[in-house]
XYZ file of C-alpha atoms in Angstrom:
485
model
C 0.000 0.000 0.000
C 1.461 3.472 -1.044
C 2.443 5.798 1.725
C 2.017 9.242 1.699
C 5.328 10.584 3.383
C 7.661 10.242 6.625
C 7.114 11.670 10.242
C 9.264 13.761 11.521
C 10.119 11.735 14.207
C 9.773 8.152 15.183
C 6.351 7.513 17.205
C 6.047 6.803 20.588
C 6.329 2.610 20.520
C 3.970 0.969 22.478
C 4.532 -0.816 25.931
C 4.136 -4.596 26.441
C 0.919 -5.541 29.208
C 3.919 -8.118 30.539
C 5.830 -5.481 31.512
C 2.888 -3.478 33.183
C 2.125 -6.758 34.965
C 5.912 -7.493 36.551
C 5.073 -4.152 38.250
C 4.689 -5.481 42.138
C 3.213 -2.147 43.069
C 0.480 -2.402 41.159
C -0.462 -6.059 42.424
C -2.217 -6.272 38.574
C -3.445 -10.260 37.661
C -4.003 -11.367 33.977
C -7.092 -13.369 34.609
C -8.338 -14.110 30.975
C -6.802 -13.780 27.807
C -3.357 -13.898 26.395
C -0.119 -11.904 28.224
C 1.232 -10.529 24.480
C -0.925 -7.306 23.976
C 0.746 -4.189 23.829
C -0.264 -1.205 25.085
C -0.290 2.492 23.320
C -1.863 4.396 25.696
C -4.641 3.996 28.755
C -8.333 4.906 29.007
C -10.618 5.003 31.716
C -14.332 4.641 30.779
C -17.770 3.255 32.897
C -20.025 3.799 29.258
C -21.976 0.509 28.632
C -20.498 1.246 25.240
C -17.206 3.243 24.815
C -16.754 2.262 21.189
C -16.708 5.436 19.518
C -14.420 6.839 22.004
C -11.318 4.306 21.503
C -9.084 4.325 18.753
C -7.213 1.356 19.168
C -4.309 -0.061 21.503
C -5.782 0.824 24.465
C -5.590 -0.081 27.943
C -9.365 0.664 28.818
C -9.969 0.862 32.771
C -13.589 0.389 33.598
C -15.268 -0.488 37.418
C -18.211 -2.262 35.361
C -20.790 0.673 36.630
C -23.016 -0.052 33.436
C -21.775 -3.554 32.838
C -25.107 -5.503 31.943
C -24.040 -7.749 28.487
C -20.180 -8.688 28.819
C -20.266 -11.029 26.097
C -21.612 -7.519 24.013
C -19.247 -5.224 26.051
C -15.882 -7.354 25.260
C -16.949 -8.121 21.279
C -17.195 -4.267 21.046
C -14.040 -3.923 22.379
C -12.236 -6.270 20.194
C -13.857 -4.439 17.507
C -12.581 -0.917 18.247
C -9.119 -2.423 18.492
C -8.601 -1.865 22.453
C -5.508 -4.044 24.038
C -6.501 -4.985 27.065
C -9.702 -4.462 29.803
C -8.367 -3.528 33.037
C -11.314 -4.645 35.426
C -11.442 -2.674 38.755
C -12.837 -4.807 42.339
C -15.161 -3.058 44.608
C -17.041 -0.939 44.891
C -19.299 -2.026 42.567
C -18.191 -5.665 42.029
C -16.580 -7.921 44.651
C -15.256 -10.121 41.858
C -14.734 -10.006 38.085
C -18.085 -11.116 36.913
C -17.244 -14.597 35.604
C -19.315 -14.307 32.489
C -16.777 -11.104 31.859
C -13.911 -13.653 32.229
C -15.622 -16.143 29.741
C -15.939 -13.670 26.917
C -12.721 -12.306 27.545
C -11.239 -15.945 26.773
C -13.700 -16.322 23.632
C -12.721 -13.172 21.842
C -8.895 -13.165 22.962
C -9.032 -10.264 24.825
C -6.550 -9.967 28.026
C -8.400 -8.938 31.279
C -6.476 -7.516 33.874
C -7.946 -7.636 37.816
C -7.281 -4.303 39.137
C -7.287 -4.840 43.195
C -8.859 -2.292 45.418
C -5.815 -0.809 46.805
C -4.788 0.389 43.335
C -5.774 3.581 41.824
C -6.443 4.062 38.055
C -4.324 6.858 37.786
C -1.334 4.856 39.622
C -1.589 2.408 36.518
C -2.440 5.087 33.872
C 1.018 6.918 35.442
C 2.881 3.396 34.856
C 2.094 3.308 31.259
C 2.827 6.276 30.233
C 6.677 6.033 32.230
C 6.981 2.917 30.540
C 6.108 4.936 27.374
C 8.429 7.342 27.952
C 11.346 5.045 28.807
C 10.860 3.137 25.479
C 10.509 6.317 23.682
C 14.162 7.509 24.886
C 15.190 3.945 23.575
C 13.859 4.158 20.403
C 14.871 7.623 20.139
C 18.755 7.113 21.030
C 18.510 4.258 18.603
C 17.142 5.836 15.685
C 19.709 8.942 16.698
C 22.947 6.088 16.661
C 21.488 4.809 13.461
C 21.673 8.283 12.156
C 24.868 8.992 12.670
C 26.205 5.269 11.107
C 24.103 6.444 7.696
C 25.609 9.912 7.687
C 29.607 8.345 8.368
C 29.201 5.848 5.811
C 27.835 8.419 3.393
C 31.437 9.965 3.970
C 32.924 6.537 2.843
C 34.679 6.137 -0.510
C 31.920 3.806 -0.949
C 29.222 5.654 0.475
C 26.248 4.117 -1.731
C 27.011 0.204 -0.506
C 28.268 1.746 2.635
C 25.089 3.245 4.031
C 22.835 0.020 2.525
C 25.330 -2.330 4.286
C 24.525 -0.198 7.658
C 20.552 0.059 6.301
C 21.123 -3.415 6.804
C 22.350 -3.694 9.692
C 20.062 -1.042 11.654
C 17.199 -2.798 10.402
C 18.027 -6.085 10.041
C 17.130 -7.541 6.903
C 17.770 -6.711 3.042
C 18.539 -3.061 1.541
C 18.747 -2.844 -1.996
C 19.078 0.158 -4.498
C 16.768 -0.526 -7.563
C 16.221 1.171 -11.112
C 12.919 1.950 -12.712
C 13.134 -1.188 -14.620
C 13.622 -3.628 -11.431
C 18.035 -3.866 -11.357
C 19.695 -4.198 -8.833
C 22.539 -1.943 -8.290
C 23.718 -2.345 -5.213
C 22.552 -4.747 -2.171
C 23.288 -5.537 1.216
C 21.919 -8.005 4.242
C 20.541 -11.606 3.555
C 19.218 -12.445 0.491
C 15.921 -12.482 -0.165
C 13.225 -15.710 -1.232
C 12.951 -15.247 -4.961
C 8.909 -14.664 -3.976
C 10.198 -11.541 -1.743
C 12.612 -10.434 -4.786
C 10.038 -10.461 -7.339
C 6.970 -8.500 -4.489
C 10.000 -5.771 -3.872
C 10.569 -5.110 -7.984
C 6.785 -4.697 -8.283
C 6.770 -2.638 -4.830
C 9.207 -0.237 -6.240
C 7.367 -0.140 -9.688
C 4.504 1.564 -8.178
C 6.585 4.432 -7.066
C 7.960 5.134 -10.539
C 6.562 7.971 -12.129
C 5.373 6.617 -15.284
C 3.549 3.569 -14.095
C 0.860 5.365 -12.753
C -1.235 8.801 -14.580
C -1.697 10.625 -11.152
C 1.608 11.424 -9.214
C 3.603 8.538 -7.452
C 3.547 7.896 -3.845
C 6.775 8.834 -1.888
C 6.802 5.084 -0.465
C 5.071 2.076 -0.423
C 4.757 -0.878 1.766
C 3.698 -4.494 2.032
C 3.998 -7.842 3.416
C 5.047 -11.623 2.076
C 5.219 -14.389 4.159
C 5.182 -12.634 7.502
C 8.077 -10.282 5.929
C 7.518 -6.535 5.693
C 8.200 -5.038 2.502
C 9.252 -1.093 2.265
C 10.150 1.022 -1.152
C 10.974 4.381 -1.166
C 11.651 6.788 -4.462
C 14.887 8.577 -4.521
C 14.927 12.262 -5.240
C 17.180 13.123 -8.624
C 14.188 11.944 -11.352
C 16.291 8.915 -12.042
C 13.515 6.338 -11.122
C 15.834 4.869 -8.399
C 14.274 3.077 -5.277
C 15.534 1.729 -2.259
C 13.989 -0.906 -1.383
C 13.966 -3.228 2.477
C 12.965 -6.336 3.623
C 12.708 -7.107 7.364
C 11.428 -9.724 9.868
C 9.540 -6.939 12.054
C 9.323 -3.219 12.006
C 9.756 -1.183 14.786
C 8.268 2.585 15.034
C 11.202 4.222 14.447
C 12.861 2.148 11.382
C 10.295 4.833 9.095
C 12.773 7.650 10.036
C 15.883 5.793 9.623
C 15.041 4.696 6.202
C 13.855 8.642 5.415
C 17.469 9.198 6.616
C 18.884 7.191 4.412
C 16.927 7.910 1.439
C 17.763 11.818 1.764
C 21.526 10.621 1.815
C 21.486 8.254 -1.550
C 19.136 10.464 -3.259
C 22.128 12.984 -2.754
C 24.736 10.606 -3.741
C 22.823 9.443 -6.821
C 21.660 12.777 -8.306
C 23.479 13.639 -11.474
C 24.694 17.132 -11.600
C 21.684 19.585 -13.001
C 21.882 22.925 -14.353
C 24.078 24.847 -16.280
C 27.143 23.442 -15.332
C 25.619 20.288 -16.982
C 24.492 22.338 -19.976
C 28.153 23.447 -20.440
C 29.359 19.836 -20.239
C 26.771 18.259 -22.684
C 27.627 20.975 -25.111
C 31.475 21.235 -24.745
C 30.889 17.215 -26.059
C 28.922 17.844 -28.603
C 31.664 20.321 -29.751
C 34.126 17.775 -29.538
C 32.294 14.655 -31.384
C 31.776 17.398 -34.318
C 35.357 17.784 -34.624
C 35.871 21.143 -32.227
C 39.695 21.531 -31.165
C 40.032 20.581 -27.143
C 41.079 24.439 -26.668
C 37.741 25.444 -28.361
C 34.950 23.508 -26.830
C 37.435 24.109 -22.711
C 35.843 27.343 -21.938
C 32.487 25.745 -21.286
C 33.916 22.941 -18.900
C 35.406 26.155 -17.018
C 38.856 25.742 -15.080
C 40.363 28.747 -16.299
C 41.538 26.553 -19.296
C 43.720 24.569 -17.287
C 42.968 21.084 -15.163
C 44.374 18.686 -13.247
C 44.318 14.850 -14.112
C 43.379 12.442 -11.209
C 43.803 8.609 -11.995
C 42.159 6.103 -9.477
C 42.033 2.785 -7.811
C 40.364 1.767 -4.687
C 42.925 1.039 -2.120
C 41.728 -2.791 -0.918
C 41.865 -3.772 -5.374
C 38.499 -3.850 -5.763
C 36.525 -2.341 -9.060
C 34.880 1.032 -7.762
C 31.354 0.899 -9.703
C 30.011 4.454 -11.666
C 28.427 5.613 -8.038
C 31.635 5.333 -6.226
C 33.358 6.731 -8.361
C 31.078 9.872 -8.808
C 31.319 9.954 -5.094
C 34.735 10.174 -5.452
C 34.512 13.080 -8.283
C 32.527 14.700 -5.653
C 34.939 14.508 -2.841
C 37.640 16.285 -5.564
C 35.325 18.791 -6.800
C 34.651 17.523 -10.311
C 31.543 16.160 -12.178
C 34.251 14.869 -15.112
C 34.209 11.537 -13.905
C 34.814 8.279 -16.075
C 34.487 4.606 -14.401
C 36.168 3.004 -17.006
C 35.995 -0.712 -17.903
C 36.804 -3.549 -15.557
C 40.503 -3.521 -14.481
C 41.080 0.422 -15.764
C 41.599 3.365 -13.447
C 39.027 5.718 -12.586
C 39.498 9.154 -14.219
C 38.711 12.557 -12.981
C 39.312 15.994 -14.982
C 39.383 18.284 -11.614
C 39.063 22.075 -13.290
C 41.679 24.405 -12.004
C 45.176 24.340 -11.053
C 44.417 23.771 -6.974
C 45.773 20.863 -4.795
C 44.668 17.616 -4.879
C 44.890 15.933 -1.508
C 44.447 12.200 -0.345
C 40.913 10.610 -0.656
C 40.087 7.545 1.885
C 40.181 4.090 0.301
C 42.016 5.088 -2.641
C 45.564 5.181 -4.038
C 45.961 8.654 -6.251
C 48.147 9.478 -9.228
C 47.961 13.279 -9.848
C 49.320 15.101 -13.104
C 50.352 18.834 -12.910
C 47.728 21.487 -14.009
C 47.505 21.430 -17.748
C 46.024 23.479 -20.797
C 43.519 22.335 -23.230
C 45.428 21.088 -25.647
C 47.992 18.994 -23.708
C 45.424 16.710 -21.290
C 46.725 13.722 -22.904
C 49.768 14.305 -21.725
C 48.597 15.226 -18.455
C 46.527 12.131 -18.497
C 49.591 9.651 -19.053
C 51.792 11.429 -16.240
C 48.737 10.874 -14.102
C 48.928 7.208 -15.166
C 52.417 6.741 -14.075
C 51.700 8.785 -10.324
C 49.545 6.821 -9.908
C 51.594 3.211 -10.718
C 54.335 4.785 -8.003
C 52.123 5.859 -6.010
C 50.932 2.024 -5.861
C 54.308 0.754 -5.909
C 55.527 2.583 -2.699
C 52.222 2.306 -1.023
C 51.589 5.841 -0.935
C 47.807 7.329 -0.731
C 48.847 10.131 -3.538
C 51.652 10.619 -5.727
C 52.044 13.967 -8.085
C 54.072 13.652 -11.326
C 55.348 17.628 -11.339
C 56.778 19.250 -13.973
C 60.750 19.482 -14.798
C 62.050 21.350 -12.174
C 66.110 21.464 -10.977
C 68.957 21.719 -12.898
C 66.830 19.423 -15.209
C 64.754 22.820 -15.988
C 67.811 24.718 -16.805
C 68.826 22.577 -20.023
C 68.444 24.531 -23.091
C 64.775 22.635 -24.223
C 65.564 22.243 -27.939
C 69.260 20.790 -27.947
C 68.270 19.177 -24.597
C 64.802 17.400 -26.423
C 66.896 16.574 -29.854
C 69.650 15.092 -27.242
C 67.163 13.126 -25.408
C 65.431 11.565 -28.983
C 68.673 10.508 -29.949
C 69.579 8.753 -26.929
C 66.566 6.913 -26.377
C 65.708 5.870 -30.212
C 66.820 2.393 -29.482
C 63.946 1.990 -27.515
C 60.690 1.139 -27.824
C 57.698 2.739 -26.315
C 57.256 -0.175 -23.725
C 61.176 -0.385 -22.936
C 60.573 3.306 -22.340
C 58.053 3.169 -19.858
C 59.680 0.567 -17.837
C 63.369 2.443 -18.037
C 61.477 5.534 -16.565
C 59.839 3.689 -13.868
C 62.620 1.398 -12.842
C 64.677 4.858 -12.689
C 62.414 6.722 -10.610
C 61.573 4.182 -8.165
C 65.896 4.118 -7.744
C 65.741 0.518 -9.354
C 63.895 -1.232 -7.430
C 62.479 -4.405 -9.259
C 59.630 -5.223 -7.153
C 58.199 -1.743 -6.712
C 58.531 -1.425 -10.746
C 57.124 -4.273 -11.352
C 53.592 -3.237 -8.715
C 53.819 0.278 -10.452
C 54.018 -1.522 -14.016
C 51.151 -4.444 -12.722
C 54.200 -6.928 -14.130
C 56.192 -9.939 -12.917
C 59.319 -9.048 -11.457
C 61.181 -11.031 -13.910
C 59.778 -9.140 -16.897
C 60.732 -6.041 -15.145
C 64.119 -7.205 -15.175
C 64.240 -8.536 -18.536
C 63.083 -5.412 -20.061
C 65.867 -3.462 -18.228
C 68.500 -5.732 -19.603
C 67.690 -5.258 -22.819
C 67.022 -1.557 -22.345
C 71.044 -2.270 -21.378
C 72.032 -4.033 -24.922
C 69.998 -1.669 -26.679
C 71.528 1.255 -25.325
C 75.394 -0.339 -25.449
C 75.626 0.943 -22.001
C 75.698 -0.426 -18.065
C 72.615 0.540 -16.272
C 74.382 0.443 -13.295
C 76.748 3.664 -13.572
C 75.123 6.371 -11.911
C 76.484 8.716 -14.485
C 74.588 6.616 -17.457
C 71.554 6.734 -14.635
C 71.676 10.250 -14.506
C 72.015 11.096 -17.533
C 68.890 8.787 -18.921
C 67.043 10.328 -16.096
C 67.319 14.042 -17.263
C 66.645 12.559 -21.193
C 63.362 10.689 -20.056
C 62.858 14.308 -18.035
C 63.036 16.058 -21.722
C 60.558 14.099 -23.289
């Protein structure tokens, strides 16, 4: 059944008659009925009929003044939804009137014997302490659940991150779905395929073109004696999140509002102009626009700064996490890449770039326009030495040093000649074997090569070059070639 929104807070949960009944002080006695109800609040009432005065859950207190039909009185009862009868002894009856007792047991409706010696209000003032106590419970744990959602928002992962603690605050299944029933992301216990399929048609109902009039905010229902919740994620993207749990407690509505305000924030795409400029600076480009010519619109100040990506534990970050992680670096210019690539992120402007939680960072140097490409292969090999030496971030800065000083034409026409032997690949590996001061195994990580490959590229790099790697003058001097290029 559609909902029509969230409270603001969580209700007040009810109290259990057991626990009103453990209260020695009271000197209450179930005499009919079973010990499970639970209370929501307590009435007091002598009207041969209170019907249309209860609303249900009720703990209804009555001295039988008008009590001439029990078997009427307790089936109207049970009708308006009341909890429990709370019978009060003397003055009016010495005993609970047996027949009461009988059709207390017939319509499973708990009676409570209220002895002389106890006050209505003394019980009334029980229940609504107990109230209050489970109120400051279910407050404090809605508040702790809060604050999980909100630091695993702040996660490199923060979509799987706050479903795995959905999960775990309401024990059960969380699952982010699309319009079309996919499942993006999941966490908990798996679900009986019967439960799978009543969530995908559950979250259908909230997507805005299944129905004419507009969609419900959430939606609930149950399977098997499991309770089924869907709620639509801001963003116009069709996305639900979806939960399946054993029992539902009063608060568990304004934990999962929390943490659909938090994924529909980490799964809205980027609106407004700034995604105008971006959709047209590609258009420019796919009709053959210079780089230089369609930059303006991507803004920067016509330079940027090359990020490339992994997740710091090896696993594949998935388009989400890694927008989350465009986000955290202050860039919408985000691309996932294909299984086993680096993540890519064009961050405009020339400002720092500092480490990011649960990844390993290879940074170029701000770049124009026209040379990104470049900027985008330095960023490639910061990032294999930043990998290779375990480091969250590495930069790959421009020439600086006595490097810098080197007249740049002789010095580049110097550097072609020396290295025309070898080939691209030999290159690569001669740069990163020199910068990481030879060290096979840390090449070889930065490279994602054996160690032996590492070292058979370097010896031929050696015959190649008709020179011995191992001179710190022929070291030096490759170094400040490779520098030139």
């Amino acid at each position: 059944m559609p909902d029509s929104g969230s409270p603001a807070g969580p209700p007040t949960p009810p109290v259990p008659l057991a626990g009103l009944l453990a209260l020695e002080e009271l000197g209450l006695r179930l005499i009919a009925g079973p010990a499970d109800a639970e209370l929501s609040w307590v009435h007091t009432s002598e009207m041969a009929d209170p019907y249309p005065y209860l609303l249900g859950g009720e703990l209804l207190l009555s001295a039988g003044v008008l009590l001439t039909d029990p078997d009427t009185y307790v089936a109207r009862l049970v009708e308006a939804g009341a909890a429990a009868l709370g019978f009060g002894v003397r003055p009016v009856h010495d005993t609970v009137p047996p027949a009461l007792v009988g059709a207390c047991d017939r319509y499973g409706l708990p009676l409570v014997e209220v002895p002389p010696g106890t006050p209505f209000t003394a019980i009334a003032r029980a229940v609504w302490g107990q109230m209050a106590a489970a109120r400051h419970r279910e407050l404090h744990r809605v508040a702790r659940a809060q604050q999980a959602l909100a630091a695993a928002a702040a996660r490199p992962d923060p979509v799987p991150a706050v479903l795995h603690q959905l999960a775990v605050r309401l024990p059960g299944r969380a699952a982010l779905l699309t319009a079309d029933g996919e499942e993006l992301h999941t966490a908990g216990r798996p679900p009986a395929p019967e439960t799978r399929a009543a969530l995908i048609r559950l979250a259908r109902v909230l997507a805005p073109a299944s129905r004419p009039a507009p969609a419900p905010a959430s939606a609930t229902d149950t399977v098997g004696g499991t309770r089924l919740s869907a709620y639509a994620l801001g963003g116009g993207q069709g996305l639900a999140l979806t939960l399946a749990t054993d029992h539902r407690e009063p608060g568990d509505h304004t934990v999962a509002g929390t943490a659909v305000v938090l994924l529909s924030l980490l799964t809205a795409p980027h609106q407004g102009a700034d995604a105008a400029n971006r959709s047209a600076a590609l258009v420019r480009l796919l009709l053959g626009a210079e780089p230089a010519d369609a930059a303006p619109l991507l803004g920067g100040e016509g330079r940027w700064t090359v990020v490339h990506a992994r997740r710091s534990d090896g696993t594949a970050p998935d388009p989400l996490t890694a927008g989350a992680l465009g986000a955290a670096l202050g860039s919408a210019l985000v691309d996932a890449g294909r299984a086993g690539e680096a993540v890519r992120v064009l961050v405009p402007g020339g400002g720092r770039i500092t480490p990011q939680p649960g990844w390993t960072l290879g940074v170029s140097s701000p770049a124009a326009a026209d040379a990104l490409g470049a900027a985008d292969t330095l960023a490639g090999r910061a990032l294999g030495r930043a990998a290779a030496t375990r480091a969250p971030l590495a930069v790959d800065t421009p020439v600086t040093g006595l490097a810098a000083l080197l007249p740049p034409g002789p010095a580049a026409d110097r550097a072609r000649t020396l290295l025309a032997p070898l080939t691209a690949p030999l290159t690569e590996t001669l740069r990163c074997w020199l910068s990481l001061h030879g060290s096979w195994d840390r090449t070889a990580v930065a490279l994602s090569v054996h160690r032996n490959t590492v070292r058979q590229r370097i010896a031929r790099c050696g015959v190649l070059l008709g020179t011995d790697l191992d001179d710190i003058d022929v070291r030096t001097e490759l170094w400040l070639a490779l520098r030139q290029e």
